mmCIF file of C-alpha atoms in Angstrom:
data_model
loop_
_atom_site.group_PDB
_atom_site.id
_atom_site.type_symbol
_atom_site.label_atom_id
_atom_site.label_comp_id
_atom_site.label_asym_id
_atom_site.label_seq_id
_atom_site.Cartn_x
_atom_site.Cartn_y
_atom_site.Cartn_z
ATOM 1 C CA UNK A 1 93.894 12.749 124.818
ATOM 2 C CA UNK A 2 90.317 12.489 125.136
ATOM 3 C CA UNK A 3 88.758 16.040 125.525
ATOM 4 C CA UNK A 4 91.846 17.534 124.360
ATOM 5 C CA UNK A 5 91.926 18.131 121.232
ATOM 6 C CA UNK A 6 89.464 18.840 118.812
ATOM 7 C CA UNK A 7 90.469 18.662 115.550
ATOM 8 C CA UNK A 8 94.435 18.028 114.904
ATOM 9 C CA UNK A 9 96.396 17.921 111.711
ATOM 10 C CA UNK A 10 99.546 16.169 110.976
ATOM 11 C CA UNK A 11 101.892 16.859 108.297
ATOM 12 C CA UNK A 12 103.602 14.075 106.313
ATOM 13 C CA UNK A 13 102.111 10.666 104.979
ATOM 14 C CA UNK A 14 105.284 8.883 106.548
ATOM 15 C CA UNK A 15 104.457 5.780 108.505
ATOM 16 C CA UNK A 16 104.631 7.489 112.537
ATOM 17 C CA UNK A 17 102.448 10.682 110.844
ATOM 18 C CA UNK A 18 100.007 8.078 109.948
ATOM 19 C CA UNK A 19 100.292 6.260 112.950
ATOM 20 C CA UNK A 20 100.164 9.341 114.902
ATOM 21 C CA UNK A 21 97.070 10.662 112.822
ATOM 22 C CA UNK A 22 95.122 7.031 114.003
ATOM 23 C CA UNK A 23 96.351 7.652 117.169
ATOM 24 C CA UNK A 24 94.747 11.317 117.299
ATOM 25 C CA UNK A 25 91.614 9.911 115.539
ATOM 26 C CA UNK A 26 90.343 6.904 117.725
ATOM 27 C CA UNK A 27 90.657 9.475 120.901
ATOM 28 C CA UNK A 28 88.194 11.401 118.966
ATOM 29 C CA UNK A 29 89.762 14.317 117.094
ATOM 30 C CA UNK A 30 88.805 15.431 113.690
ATOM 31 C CA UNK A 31 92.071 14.701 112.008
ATOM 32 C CA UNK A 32 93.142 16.207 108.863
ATOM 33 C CA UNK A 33 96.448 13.808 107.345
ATOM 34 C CA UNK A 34 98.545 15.951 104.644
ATOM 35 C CA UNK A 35 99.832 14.835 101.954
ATOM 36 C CA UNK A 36 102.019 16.332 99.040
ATOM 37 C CA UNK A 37 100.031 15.264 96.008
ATOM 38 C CA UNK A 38 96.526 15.054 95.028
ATOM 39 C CA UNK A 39 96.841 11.897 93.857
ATOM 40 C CA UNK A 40 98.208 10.825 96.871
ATOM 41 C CA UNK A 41 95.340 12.067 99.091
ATOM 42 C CA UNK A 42 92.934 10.575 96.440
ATOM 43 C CA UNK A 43 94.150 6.871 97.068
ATOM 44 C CA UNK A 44 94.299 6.864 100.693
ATOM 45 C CA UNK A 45 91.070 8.011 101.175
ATOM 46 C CA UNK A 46 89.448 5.739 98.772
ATOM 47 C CA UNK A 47 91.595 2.866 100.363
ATOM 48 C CA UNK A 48 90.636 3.864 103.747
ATOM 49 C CA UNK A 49 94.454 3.082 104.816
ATOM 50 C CA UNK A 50 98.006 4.554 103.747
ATOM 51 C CA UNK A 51 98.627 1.461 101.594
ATOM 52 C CA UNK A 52 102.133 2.334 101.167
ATOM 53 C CA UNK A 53 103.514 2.783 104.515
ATOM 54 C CA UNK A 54 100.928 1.120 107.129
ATOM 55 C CA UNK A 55 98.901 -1.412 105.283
ATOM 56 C CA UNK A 56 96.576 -3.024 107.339
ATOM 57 C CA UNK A 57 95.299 -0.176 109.593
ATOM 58 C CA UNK A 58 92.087 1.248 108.446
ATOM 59 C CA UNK A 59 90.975 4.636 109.100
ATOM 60 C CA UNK A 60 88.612 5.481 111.164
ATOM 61 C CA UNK A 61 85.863 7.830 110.087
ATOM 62 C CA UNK A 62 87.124 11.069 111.444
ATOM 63 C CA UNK A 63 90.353 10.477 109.300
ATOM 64 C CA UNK A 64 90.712 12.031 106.249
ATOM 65 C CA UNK A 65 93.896 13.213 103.962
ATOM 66 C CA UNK A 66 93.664 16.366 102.265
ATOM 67 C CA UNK A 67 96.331 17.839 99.899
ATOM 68 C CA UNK A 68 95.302 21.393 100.989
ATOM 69 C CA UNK A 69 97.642 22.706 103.846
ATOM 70 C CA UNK A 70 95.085 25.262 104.595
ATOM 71 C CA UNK A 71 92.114 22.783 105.151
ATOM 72 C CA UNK A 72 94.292 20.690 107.154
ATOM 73 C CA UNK A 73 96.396 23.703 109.516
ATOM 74 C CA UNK A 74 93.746 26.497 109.730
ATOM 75 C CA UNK A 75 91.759 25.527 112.921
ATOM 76 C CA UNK A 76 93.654 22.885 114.132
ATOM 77 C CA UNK A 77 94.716 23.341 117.961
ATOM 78 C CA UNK A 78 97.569 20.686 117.290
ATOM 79 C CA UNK A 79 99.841 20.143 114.811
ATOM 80 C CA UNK A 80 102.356 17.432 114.281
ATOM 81 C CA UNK A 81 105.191 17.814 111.328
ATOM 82 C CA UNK A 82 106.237 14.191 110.639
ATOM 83 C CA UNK A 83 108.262 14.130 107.142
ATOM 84 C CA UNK A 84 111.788 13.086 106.456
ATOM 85 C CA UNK A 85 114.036 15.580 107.450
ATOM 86 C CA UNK A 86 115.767 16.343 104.125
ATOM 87 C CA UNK A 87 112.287 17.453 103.393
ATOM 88 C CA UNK A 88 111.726 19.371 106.395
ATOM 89 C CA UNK A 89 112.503 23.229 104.999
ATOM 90 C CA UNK A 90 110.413 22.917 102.143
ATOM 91 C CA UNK A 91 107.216 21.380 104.361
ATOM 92 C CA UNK A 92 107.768 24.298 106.949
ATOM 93 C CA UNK A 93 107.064 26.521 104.073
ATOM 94 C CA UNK A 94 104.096 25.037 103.079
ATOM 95 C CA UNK A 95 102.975 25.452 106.907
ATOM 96 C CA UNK A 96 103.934 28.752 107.402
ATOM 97 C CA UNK A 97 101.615 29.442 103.932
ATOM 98 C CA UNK A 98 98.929 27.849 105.260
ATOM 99 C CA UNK A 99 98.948 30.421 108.055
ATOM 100 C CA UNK A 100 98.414 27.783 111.265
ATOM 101 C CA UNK A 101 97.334 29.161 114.285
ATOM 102 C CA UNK A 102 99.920 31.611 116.740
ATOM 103 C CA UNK A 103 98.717 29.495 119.791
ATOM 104 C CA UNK A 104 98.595 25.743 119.014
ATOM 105 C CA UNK A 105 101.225 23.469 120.098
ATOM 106 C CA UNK A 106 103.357 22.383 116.473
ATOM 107 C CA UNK A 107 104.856 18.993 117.173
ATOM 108 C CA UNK A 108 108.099 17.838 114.991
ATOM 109 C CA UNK A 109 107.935 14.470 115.018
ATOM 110 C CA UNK A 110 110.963 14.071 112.472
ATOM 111 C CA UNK A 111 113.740 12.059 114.311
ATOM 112 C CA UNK A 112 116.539 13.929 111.982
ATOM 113 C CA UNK A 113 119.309 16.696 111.264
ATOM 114 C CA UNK A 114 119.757 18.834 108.578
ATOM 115 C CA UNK A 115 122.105 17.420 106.325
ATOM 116 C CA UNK A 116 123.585 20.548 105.123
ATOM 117 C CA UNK A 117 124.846 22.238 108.401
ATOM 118 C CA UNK A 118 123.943 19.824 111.075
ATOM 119 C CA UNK A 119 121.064 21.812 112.389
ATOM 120 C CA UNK A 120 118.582 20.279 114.845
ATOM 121 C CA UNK A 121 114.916 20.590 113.365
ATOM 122 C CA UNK A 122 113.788 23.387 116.111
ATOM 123 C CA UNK A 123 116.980 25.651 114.699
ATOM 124 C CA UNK A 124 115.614 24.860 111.620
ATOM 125 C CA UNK A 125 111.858 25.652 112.621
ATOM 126 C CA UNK A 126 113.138 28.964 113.395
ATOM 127 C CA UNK A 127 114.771 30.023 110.044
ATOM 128 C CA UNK A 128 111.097 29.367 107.976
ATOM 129 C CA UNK A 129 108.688 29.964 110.862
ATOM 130 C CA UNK A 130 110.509 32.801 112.738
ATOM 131 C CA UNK A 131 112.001 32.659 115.855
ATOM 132 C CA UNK A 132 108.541 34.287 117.856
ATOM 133 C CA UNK A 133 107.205 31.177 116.586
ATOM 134 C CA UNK A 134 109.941 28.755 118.811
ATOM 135 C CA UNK A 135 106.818 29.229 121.841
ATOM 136 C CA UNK A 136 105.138 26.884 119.908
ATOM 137 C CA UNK A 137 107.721 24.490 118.938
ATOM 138 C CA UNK A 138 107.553 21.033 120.773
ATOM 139 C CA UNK A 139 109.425 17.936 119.753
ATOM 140 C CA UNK A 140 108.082 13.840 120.404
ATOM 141 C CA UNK A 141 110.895 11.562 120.465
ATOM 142 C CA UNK A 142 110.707 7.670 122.059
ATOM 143 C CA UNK A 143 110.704 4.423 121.443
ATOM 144 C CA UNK A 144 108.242 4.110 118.975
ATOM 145 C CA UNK A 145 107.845 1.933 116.086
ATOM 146 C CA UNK A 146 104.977 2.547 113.956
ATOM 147 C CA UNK A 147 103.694 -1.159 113.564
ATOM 148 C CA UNK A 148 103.294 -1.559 117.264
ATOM 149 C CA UNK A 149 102.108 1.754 118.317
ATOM 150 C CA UNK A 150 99.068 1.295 115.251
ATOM 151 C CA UNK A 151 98.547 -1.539 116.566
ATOM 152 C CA UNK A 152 97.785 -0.332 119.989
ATOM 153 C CA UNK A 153 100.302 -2.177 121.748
ATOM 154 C CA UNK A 154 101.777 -0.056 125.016
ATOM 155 C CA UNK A 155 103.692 2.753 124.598
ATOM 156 C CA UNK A 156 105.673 5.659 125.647
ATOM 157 C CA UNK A 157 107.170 8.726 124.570
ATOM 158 C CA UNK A 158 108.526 12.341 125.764
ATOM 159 C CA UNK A 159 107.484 15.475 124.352
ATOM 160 C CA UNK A 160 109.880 18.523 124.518
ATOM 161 C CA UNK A 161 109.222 22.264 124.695
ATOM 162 C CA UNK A 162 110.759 25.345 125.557
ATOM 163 C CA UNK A 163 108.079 26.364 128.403
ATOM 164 C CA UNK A 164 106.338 23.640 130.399
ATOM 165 C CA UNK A 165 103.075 25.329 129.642
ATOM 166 C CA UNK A 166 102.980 24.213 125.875
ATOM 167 C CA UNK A 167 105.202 20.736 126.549
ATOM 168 C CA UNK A 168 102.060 19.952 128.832
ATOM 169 C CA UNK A 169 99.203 21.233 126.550
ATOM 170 C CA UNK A 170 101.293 18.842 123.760
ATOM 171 C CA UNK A 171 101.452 16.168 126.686
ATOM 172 C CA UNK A 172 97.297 16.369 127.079
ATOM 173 C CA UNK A 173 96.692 16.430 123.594
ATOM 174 C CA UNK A 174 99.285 13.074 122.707
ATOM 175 C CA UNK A 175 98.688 11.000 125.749
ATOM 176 C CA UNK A 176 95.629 7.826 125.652
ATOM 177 C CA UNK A 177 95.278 4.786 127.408
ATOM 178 C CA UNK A 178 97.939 3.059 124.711
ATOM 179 C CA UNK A 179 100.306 6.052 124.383
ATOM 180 C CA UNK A 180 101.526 7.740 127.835
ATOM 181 C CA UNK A 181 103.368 10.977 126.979
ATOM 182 C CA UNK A 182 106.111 12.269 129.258
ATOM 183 C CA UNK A 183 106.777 16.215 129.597
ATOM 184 C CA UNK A 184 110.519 17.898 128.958
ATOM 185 C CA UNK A 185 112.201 21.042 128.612
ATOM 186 C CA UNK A 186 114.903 19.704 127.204
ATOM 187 C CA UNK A 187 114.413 20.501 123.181
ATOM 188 C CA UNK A 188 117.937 19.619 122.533
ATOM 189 C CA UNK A 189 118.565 16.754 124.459
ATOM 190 C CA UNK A 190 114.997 15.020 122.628
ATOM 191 C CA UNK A 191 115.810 16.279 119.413
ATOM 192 C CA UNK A 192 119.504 15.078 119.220
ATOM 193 C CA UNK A 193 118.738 12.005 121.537
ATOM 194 C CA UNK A 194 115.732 10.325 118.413
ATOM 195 C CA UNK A 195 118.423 11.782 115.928
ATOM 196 C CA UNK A 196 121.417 9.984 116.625
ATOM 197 C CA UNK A 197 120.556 6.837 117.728
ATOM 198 C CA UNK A 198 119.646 5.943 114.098
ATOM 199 C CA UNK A 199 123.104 6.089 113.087
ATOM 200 C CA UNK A 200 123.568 3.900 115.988
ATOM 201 C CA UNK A 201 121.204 1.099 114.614
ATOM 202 C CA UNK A 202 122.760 0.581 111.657
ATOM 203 C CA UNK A 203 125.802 0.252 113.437
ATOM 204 C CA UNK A 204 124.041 -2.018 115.635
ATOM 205 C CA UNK A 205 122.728 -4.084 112.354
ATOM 206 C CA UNK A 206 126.000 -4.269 110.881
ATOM 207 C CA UNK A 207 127.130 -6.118 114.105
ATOM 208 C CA UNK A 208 123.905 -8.562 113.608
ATOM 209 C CA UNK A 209 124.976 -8.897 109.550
ATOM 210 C CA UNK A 210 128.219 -9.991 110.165
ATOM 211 C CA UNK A 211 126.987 -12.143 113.366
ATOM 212 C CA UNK A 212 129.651 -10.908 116.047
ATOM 213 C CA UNK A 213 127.294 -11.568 118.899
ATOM 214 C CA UNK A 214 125.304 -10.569 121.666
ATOM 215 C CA UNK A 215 128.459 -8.919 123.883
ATOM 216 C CA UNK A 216 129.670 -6.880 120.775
ATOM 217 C CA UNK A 217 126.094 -5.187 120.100
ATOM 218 C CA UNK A 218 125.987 -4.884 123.790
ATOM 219 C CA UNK A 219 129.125 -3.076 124.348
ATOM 220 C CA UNK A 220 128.202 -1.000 120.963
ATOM 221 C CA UNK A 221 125.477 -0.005 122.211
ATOM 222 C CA UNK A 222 126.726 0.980 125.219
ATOM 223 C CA UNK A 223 129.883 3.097 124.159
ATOM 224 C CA UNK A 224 127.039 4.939 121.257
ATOM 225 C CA UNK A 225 124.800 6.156 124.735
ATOM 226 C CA UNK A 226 127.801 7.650 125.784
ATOM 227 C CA UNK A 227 129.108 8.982 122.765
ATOM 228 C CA UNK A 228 125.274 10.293 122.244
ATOM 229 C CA UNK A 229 125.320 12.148 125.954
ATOM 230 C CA UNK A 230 128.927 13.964 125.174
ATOM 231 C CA UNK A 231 127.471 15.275 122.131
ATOM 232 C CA UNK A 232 124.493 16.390 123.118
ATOM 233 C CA UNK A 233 125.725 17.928 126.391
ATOM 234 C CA UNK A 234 128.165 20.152 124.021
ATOM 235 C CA UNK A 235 124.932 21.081 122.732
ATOM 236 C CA UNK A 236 123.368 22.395 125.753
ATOM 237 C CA UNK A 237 121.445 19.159 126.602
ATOM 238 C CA UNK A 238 120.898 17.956 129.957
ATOM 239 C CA UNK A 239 122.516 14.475 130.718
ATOM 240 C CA UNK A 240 119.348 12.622 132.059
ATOM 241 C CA UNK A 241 117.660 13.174 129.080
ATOM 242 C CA UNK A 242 119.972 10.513 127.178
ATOM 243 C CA UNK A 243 119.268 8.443 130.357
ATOM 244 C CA UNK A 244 115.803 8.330 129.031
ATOM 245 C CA UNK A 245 112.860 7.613 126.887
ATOM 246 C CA UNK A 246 114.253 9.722 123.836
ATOM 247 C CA UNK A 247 118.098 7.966 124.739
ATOM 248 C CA UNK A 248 118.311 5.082 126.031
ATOM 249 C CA UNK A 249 114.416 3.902 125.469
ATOM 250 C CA UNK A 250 114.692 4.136 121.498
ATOM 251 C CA UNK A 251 118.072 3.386 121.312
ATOM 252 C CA UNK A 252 117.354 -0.250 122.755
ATOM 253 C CA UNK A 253 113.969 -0.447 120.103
ATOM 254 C CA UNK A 254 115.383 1.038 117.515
ATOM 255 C CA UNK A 255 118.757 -1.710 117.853
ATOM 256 C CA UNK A 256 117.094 -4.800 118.536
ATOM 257 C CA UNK A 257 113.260 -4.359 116.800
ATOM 258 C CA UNK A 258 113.345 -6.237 113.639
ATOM 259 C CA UNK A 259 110.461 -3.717 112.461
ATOM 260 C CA UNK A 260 113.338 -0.794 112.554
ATOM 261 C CA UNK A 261 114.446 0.153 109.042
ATOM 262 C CA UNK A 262 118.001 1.575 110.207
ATOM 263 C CA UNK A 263 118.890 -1.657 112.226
ATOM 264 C CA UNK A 264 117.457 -3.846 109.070
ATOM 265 C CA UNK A 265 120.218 -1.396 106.477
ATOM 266 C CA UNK A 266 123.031 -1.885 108.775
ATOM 267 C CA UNK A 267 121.830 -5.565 108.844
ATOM 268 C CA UNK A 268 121.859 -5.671 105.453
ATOM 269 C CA UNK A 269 125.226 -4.282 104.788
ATOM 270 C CA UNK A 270 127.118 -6.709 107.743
ATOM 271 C CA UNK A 271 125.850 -9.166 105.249
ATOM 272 C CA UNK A 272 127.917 -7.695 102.516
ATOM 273 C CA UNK A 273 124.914 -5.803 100.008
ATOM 274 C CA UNK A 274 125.629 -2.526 98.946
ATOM 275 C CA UNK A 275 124.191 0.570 100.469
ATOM 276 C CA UNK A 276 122.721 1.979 97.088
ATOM 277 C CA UNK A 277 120.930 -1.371 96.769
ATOM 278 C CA UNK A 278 119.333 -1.255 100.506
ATOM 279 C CA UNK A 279 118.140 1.927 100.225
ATOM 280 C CA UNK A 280 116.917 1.492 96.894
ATOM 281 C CA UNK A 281 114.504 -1.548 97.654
ATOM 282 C CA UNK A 282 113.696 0.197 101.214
ATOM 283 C CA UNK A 283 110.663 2.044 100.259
ATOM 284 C CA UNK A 284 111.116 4.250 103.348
ATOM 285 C CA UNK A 285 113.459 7.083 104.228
ATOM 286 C CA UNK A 286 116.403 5.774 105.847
ATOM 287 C CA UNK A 287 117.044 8.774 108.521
ATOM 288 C CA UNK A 288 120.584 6.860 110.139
ATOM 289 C CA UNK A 289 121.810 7.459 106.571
ATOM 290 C CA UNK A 290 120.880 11.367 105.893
ATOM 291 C CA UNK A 291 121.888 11.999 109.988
ATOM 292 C CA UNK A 292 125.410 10.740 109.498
ATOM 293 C CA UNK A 293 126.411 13.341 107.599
ATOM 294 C CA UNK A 294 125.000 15.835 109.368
ATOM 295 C CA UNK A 295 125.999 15.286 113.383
ATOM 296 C CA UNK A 296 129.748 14.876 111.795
ATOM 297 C CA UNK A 297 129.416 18.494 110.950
ATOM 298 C CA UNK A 298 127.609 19.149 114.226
ATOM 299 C CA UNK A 299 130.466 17.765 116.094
ATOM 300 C CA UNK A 300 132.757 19.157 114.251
ATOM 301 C CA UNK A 301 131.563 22.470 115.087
ATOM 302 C CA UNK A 302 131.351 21.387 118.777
ATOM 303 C CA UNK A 303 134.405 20.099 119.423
ATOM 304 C CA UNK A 304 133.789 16.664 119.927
ATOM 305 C CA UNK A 305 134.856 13.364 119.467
ATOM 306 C CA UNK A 306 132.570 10.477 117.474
ATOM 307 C CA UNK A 307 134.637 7.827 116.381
ATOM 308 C CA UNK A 308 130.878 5.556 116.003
ATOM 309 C CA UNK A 309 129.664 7.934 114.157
ATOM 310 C CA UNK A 310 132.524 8.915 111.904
ATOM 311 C CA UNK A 311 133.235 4.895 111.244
ATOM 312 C CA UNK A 312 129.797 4.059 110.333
ATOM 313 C CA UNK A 313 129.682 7.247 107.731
ATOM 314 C CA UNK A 314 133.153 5.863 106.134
ATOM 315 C CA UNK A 315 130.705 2.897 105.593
ATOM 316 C CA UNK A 316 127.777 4.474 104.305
ATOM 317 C CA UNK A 317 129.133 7.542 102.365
ATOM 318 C CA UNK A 318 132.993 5.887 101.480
ATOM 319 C CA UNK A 319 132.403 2.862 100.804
ATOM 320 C CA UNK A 320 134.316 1.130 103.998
ATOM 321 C CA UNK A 321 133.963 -2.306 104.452
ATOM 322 C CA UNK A 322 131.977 -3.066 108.065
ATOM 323 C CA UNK A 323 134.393 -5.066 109.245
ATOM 324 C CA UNK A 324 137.297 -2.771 108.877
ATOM 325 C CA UNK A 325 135.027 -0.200 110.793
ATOM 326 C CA UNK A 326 134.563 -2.710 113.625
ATOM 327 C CA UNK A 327 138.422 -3.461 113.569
ATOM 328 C CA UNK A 328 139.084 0.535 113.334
ATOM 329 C CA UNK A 329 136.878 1.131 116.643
ATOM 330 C CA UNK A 330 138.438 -2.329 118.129
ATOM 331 C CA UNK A 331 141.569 -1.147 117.310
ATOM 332 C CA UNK A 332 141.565 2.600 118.967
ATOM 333 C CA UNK A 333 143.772 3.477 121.967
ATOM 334 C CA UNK A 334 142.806 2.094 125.492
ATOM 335 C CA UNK A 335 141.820 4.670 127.961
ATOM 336 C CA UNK A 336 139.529 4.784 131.036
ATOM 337 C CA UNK A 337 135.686 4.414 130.491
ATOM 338 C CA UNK A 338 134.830 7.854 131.575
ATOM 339 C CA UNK A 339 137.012 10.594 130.670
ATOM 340 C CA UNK A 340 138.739 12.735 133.656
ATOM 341 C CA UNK A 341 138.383 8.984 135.321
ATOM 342 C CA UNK A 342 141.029 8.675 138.124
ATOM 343 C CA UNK A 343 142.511 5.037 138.237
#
């Protein structure tokens, strides 16, 4: 990263924009953090940490939050959109007012689906930004939990763009010592890959709430990857992206890490609490529970079959007991593991 990038901004106050906003700041950028409010931006800078959503991780001097979208977007050479994905329209915007730059690598960082229609966030970067402005897109999926990657623990990640040229100019610009950044083509395999596997963690949870053991979550797991890979190759992803760190990789930290907030709600509800309750006391967007929703109507409109993901949203969104859902997915037809299989 070092060299890279001068001065970077990064849209969204979440916990992984802050984290990736420290990240961009001790490799020496001049990085502007956004934030909706004022009020917002007035706290965390005279805290010197996002008290909120990463306590404990002071700021280095070349950090700053500023409520202004055209202080923090007008002479950046990166940018990185990290807010929760029901919120990502409106932010794009705000961006687009702010008139960024035509040649800097924008980076979603939101791990999400519109709820409405199912959209992946770069379909949805084209409706506000326009679809000339798709060169720039890139997307950073992996597994990453905040607490660890602030606290400069190893990591790794994959960054996604239409052309290798900008997925490698993102790749410079992300990767230090701490954080080694893979380069993709494959927008739609990343994109869908950090996406799904949150419903997949609160599935994952549930099985830890209502203790049914290591070979259940295993086997979970296991039949989610592939239900993952069918989707996302109906959407014109490449397999050996699920294979990878935005499949496989997060899907194992996001399922097992007890500092993931979608394993903790599914968790939470195996132990028999009620969803409004969980997401209530969370403090933090819960992205497994606006996603469900949303790749239902994406598969749907493929074509495909999602039995994980249509049981866990009769559990979030209809009130089915988890235990019923395990039974339901126990409980469906036997076939061969792989379809077209020859026996």
């Amino acid at each position: 990263m070092s060299g890279q990038t001068q001065k970077a901004a990064v849209i969204g106050t979440t916990s992984w924009g802050t984290t990736l906003a420290l990240l961009l700041a001790r490799e020496g950028a001049d990085t502007l953090l956004w934030s909706r409010t004022e009020e917002t931006a007035r706290r965390m800078n005279e805290a010197g940490e996002n008290v909120d959503r990463l306590p404990g991780f002071p700021f280095p001097d070349n950090l700053h939050v500023t409520p202004y979208m055209s202080q923090a977007v007008s002479d950046a050479d990166l940018i990185i959109v990290c807010v929760p994905s029901p919120t990502f329209h409106q932010n794009l915007q705000r961006l687009r007012e702010g008139n960024p730059s035509r040649d800097v690598p924008i980076v979603s960082a939101t791990k999400g689906l519109d709820r409405v229609d199912g959209l992946r966030m770069s379909e949805v970067f084209a409706q506000e930004m326009g679809q000339d402005a798709l060169r720039q897109y890139c997307v950073i999926s992996g597994p990453n939990l905040s607490h660890e990657v602030a606290d400069g623990l190893p990591s790794s990640a994959v960054v996604a763009s239409a052309t290798e040229e900008m997925a490698e100019r993102a790749q410079a610009a992300l990767t230090s010592k701490v954080f080694r950044v893979y380069a993709s083509t494959d927008v739609p395999g990343v994109e869908l890959g950090g996406s799904l596997k949150n419903i997949v963690a609160i599935g994952a949870g549930m099985i830890d709430g209502m203790g049914f053991g290591d070979n259940a979550k295993a086997a979970f797991i296991a039949r989610a990857i592939a239900e993952i890979t069918r989707l996302g190759i109906a959407a014109g992803a490449q397999p050996l992206t699920f294979s990878g760190l935005a499949g496989v990789g997060d899907l194992v930290a996001t399922c097992y890490s007890r500092l993931s907030r979608n394993r903790y709600v599914g968790e939470e509800l195996g132990r028999g609490r009620n969803i409004a309750q969980i997401i209530e006391d969370l403090n933090e967007v819960c992205e497994g529970y606006n996603t469900t929703p949303a790749a239902i109507r994406l598969a749907e409109r493929l074509n495909v079959e999602t039995p994980i993901t249509l049981e866990t949203h009769r559990v979030l969104h209809e009130g089915l007991n988890p235990r019923e859902a395990i039974e339901s997915l126990m409980g469906r037809p036997a076939t061969t593991e792989f379809p077209g299989e020859t026996l």
